Short mmCIF file of C-alpha atoms in Angstrom, two decimals:
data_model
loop_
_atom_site.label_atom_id
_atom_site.label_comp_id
_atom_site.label_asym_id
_atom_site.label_seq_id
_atom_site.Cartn_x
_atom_site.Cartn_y
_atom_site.Cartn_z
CA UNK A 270 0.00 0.00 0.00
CA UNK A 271 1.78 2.87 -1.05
CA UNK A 272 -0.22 5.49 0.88
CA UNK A 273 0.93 4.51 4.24
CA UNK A 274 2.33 7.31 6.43
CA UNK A 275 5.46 5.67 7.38
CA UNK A 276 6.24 3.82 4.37
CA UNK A 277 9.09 6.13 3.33
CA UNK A 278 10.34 5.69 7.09
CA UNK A 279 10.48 2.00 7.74
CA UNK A 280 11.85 1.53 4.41
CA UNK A 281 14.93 3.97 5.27
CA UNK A 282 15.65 2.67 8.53
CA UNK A 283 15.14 -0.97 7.37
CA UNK A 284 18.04 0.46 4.61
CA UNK A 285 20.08 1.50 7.20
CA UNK A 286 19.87 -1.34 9.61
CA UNK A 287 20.82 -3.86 6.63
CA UNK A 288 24.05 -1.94 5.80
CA UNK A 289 25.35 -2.21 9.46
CA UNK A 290 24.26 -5.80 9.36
CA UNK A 291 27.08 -6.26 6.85
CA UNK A 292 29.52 -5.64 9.12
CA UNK A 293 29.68 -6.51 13.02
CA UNK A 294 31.95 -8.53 15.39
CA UNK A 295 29.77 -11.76 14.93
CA UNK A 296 32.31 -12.00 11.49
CA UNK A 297 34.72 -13.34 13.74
CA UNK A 298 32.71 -15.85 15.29
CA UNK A 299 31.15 -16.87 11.97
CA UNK A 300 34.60 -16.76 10.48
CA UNK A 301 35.98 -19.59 13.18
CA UNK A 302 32.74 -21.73 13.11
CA UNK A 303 33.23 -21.96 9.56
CA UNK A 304 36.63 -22.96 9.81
CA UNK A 305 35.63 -25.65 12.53
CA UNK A 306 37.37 -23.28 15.52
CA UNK A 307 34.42 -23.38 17.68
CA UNK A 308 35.28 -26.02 20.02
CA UNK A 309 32.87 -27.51 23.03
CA UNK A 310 34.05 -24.57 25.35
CA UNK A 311 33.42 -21.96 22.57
CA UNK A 312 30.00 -23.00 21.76
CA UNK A 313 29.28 -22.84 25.82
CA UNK A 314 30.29 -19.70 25.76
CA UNK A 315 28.27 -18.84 22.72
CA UNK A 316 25.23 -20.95 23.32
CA UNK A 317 25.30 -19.27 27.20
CA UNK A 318 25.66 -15.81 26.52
CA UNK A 319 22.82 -15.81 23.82
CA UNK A 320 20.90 -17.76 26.53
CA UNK A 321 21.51 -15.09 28.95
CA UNK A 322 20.13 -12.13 26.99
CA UNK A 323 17.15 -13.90 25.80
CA UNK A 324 15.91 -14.52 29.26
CA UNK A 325 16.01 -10.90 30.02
CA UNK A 326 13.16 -10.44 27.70
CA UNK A 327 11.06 -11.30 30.04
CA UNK A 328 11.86 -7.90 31.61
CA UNK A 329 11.90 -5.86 28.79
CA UNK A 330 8.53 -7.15 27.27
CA UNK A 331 7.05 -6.42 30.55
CA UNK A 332 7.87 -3.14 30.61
CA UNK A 333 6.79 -2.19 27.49
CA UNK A 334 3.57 -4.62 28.40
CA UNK A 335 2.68 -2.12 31.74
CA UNK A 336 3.13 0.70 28.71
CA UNK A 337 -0.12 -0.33 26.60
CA UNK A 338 -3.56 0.72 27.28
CA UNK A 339 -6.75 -0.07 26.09
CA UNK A 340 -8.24 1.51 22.92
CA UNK A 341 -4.58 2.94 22.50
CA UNK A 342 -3.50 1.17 19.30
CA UNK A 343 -5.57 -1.91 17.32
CA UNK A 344 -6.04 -5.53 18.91
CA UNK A 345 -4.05 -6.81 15.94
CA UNK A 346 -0.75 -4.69 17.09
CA UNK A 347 -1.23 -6.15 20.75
CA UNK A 348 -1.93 -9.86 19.31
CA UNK A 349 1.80 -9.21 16.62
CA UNK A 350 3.64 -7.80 20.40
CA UNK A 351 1.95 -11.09 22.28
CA UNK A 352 3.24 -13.69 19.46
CA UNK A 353 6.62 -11.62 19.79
CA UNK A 354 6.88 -12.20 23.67
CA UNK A 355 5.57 -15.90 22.87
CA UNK A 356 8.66 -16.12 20.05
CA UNK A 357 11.24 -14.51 22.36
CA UNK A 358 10.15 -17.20 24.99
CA UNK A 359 10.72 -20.05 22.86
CA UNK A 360 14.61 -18.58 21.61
CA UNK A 361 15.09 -18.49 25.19
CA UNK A 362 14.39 -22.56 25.95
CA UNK A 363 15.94 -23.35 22.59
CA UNK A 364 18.80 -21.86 24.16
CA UNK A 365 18.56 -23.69 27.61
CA UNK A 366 18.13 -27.17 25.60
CA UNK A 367 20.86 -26.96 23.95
CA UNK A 368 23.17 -26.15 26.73
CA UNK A 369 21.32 -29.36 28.78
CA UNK A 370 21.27 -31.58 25.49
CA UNK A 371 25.74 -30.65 25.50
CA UNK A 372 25.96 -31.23 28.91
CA UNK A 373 26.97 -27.84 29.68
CA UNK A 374 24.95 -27.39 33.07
CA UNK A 375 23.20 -29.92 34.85
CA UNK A 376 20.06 -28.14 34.68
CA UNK A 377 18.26 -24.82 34.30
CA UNK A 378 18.90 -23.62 37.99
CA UNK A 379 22.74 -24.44 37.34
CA UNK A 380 22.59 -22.19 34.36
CA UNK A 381 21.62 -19.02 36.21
CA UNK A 382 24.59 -19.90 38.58
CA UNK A 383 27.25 -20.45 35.59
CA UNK A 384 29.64 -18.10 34.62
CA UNK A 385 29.40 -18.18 30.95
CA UNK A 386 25.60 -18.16 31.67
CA UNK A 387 25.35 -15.26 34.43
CA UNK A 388 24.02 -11.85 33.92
CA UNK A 389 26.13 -9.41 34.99
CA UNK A 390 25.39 -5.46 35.98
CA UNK A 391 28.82 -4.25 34.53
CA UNK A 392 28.54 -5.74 31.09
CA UNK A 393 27.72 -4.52 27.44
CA UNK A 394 24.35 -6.99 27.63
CA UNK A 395 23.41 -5.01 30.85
CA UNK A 396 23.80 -2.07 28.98
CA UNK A 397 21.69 -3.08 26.21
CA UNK A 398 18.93 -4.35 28.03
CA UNK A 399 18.70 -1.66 30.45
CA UNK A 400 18.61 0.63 27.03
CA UNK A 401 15.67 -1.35 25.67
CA UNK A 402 14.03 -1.39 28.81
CA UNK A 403 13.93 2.31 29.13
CA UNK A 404 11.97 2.44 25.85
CA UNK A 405 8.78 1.69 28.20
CA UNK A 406 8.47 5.46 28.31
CA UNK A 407 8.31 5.98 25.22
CA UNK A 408 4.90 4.87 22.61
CA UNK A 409 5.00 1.51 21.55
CA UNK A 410 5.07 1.94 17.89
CA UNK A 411 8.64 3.67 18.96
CA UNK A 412 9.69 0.85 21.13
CA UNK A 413 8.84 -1.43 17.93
CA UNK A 414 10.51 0.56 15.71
CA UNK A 415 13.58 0.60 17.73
CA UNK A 416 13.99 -3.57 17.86
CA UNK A 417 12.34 -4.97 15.08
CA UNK A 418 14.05 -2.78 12.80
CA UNK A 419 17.07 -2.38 14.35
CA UNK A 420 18.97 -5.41 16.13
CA UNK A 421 16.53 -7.52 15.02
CA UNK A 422 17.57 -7.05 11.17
CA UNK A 423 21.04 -7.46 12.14
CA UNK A 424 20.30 -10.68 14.46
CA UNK A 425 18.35 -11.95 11.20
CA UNK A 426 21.70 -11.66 9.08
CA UNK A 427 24.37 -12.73 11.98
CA UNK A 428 22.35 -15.83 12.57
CA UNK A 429 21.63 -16.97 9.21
CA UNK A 430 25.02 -16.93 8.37
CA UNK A 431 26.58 -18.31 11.38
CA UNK A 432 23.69 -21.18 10.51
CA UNK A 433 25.63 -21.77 7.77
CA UNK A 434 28.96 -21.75 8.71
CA UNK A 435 28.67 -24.16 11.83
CA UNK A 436 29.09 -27.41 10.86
CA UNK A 437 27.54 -28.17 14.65
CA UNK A 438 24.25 -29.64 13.88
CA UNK A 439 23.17 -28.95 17.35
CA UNK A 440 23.74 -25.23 16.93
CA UNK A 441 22.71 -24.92 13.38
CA UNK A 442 19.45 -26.52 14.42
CA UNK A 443 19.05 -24.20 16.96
CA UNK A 444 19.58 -21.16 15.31
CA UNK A 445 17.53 -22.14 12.40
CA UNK A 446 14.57 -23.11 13.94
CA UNK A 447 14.01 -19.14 14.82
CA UNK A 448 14.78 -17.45 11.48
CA UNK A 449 11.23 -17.78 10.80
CA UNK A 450 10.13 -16.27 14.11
CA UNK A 451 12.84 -13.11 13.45
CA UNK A 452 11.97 -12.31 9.96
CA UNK A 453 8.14 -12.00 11.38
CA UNK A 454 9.32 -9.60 13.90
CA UNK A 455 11.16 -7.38 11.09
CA UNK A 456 7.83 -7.71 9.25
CA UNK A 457 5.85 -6.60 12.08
CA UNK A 458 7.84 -3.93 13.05
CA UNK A 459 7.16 -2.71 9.49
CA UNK A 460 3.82 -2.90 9.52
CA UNK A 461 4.06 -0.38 12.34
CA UNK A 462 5.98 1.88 11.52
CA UNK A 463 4.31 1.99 8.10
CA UNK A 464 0.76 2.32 9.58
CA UNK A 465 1.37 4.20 12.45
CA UNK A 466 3.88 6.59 12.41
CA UNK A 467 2.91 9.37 10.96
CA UNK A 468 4.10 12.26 12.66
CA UNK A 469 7.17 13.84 12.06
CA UNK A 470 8.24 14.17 15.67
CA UNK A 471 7.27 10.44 15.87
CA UNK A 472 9.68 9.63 13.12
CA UNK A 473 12.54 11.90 13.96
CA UNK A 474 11.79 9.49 17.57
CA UNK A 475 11.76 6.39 15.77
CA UNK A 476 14.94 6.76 13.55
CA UNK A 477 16.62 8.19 17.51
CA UNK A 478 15.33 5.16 18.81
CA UNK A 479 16.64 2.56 15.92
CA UNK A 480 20.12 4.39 16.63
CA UNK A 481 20.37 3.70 19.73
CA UNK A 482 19.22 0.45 19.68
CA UNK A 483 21.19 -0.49 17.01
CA UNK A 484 24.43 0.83 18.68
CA UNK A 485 23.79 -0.88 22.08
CA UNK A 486 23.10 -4.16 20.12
CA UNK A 487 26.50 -3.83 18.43
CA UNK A 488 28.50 -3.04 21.65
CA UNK A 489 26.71 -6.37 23.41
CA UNK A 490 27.70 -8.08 19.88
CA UNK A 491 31.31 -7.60 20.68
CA UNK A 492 31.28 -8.50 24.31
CA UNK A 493 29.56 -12.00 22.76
CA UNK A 494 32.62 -12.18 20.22
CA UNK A 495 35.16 -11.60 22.97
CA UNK A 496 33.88 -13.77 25.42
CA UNK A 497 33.57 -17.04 22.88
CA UNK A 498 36.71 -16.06 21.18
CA UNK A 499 38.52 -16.04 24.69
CA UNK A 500 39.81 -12.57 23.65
CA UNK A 501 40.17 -9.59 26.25
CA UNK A 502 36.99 -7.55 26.35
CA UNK A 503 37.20 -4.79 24.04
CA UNK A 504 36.35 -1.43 25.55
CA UNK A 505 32.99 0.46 24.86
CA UNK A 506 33.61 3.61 21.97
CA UNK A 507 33.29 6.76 24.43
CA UNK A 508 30.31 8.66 23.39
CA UNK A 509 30.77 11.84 21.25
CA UNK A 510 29.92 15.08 23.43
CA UNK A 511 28.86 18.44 21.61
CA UNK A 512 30.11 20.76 23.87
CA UNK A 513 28.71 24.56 23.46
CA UNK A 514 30.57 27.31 24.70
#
């Protein structure tokens, strides 16, 4: 439909979101797994860290839940956020099977107890999920905007090819087996920006919002790299300060 508000919108930041998909520190990973240099202790640390942000979905999503009110948007945009939450859930036990089905903790409760596992204040994925999570104050087609197209375009990409490369069949299973669920969330979140934003405070918001997002997701991306690469962590970019005098 080419009379939707925020066509011109979600297609740009959809544009921009698949150029810096081209290009982020899951290369490396991809790059070893293809070349058979993810070992059993690599893939824990992989497998566990991915584990470990998925479960704090559960505390994003219910933010942004407590942030929706009746009458305020469609039932179908509150049924597309449910099936996300349900989606999100289902990453997050693909996750925990695969470290029980490799032997890597005893059992769920271990998990939240292991290192590689643990969720840490002072870390890049604390960052990013406290920077998601403060997205509850803002509308939900902005919240939307910010994920679905945003880290969840360059999640689509980084785990399609790392798919490929593994020859694991454990992990490739696993990371298939939510393509599907991640390319409906990019389509989703295109649907609402398309139908919804309109405004052009809303979209000045919304391409803020993917920016952030996006740049959060990529310094949580390199912690992940570091960690299963057994690398030193590499040190956040400080953030550029216009200074007025």
């Amino acid at each position: 439909m080419r009379d939707l508000p925020g066509r011109e919108l979600a297609q740009e930041v959809m544009a921009a979101s698949r150029g810096a998909a081209r290009a982020t520190p899951m290369e490396d990973v991809i790059a070893k797994a293809g070349n058979g240099g993810l070992d059993a202790a690599a893939t824990h640390r992989l497998v566990g860290r991915l584990w470990a942000l998925e479960r704090m979905f559960y505390y994003i999503y219910g933010g942004w839940g407590q942030g929706l009110e009746i009458n305020d948007f469609p039932p179908s945009v509150k049924y597309l956020f449910s099936k996300q939450i349900v989606d999100e859930s289902t990453h997050e036990m693909l996750y925990m099977d695969l470290l029980l089905k490799k032997g890597f903790v005893a059992n769920q409760k271990a998990a939240f107890a292991d290192p590689v596992c643990g969720f840490r204040v002072n870390s890049s994925l604390a960052y990013y999920v406290f920077s998601l999570r403060n997205l509850a104050t803002y509308p939900h087609t902005i919240r939307i905007a910010a994920l679905n197209l945003g880290p969840k375009i360059i999640e689509l990409a980084w785990t399609e090819a790392l798919a490929e490369a593994t020859a694991d069949p454990d992990l490739k299973g696993a990371l298939n087996s939510q393509i599907v669920e991640n390319r409906s969330h990019v389509n989703m979140g295109r649907r609402i920006v398309e139908e919804f934003i309109a405004k052009p405070v809303d979209a000045e918001l919304a391409r803020w919002a993917v920016g952030i997002a996006t740049r959060d997701y990529h310094r949580y991306l390199q912690e992940v790299a570091d960690i299963v690469l057994d690398r030193p962590l590499t040190p956040p970019t400080p953030p550029r300060v216009r200074v007025l005098d």
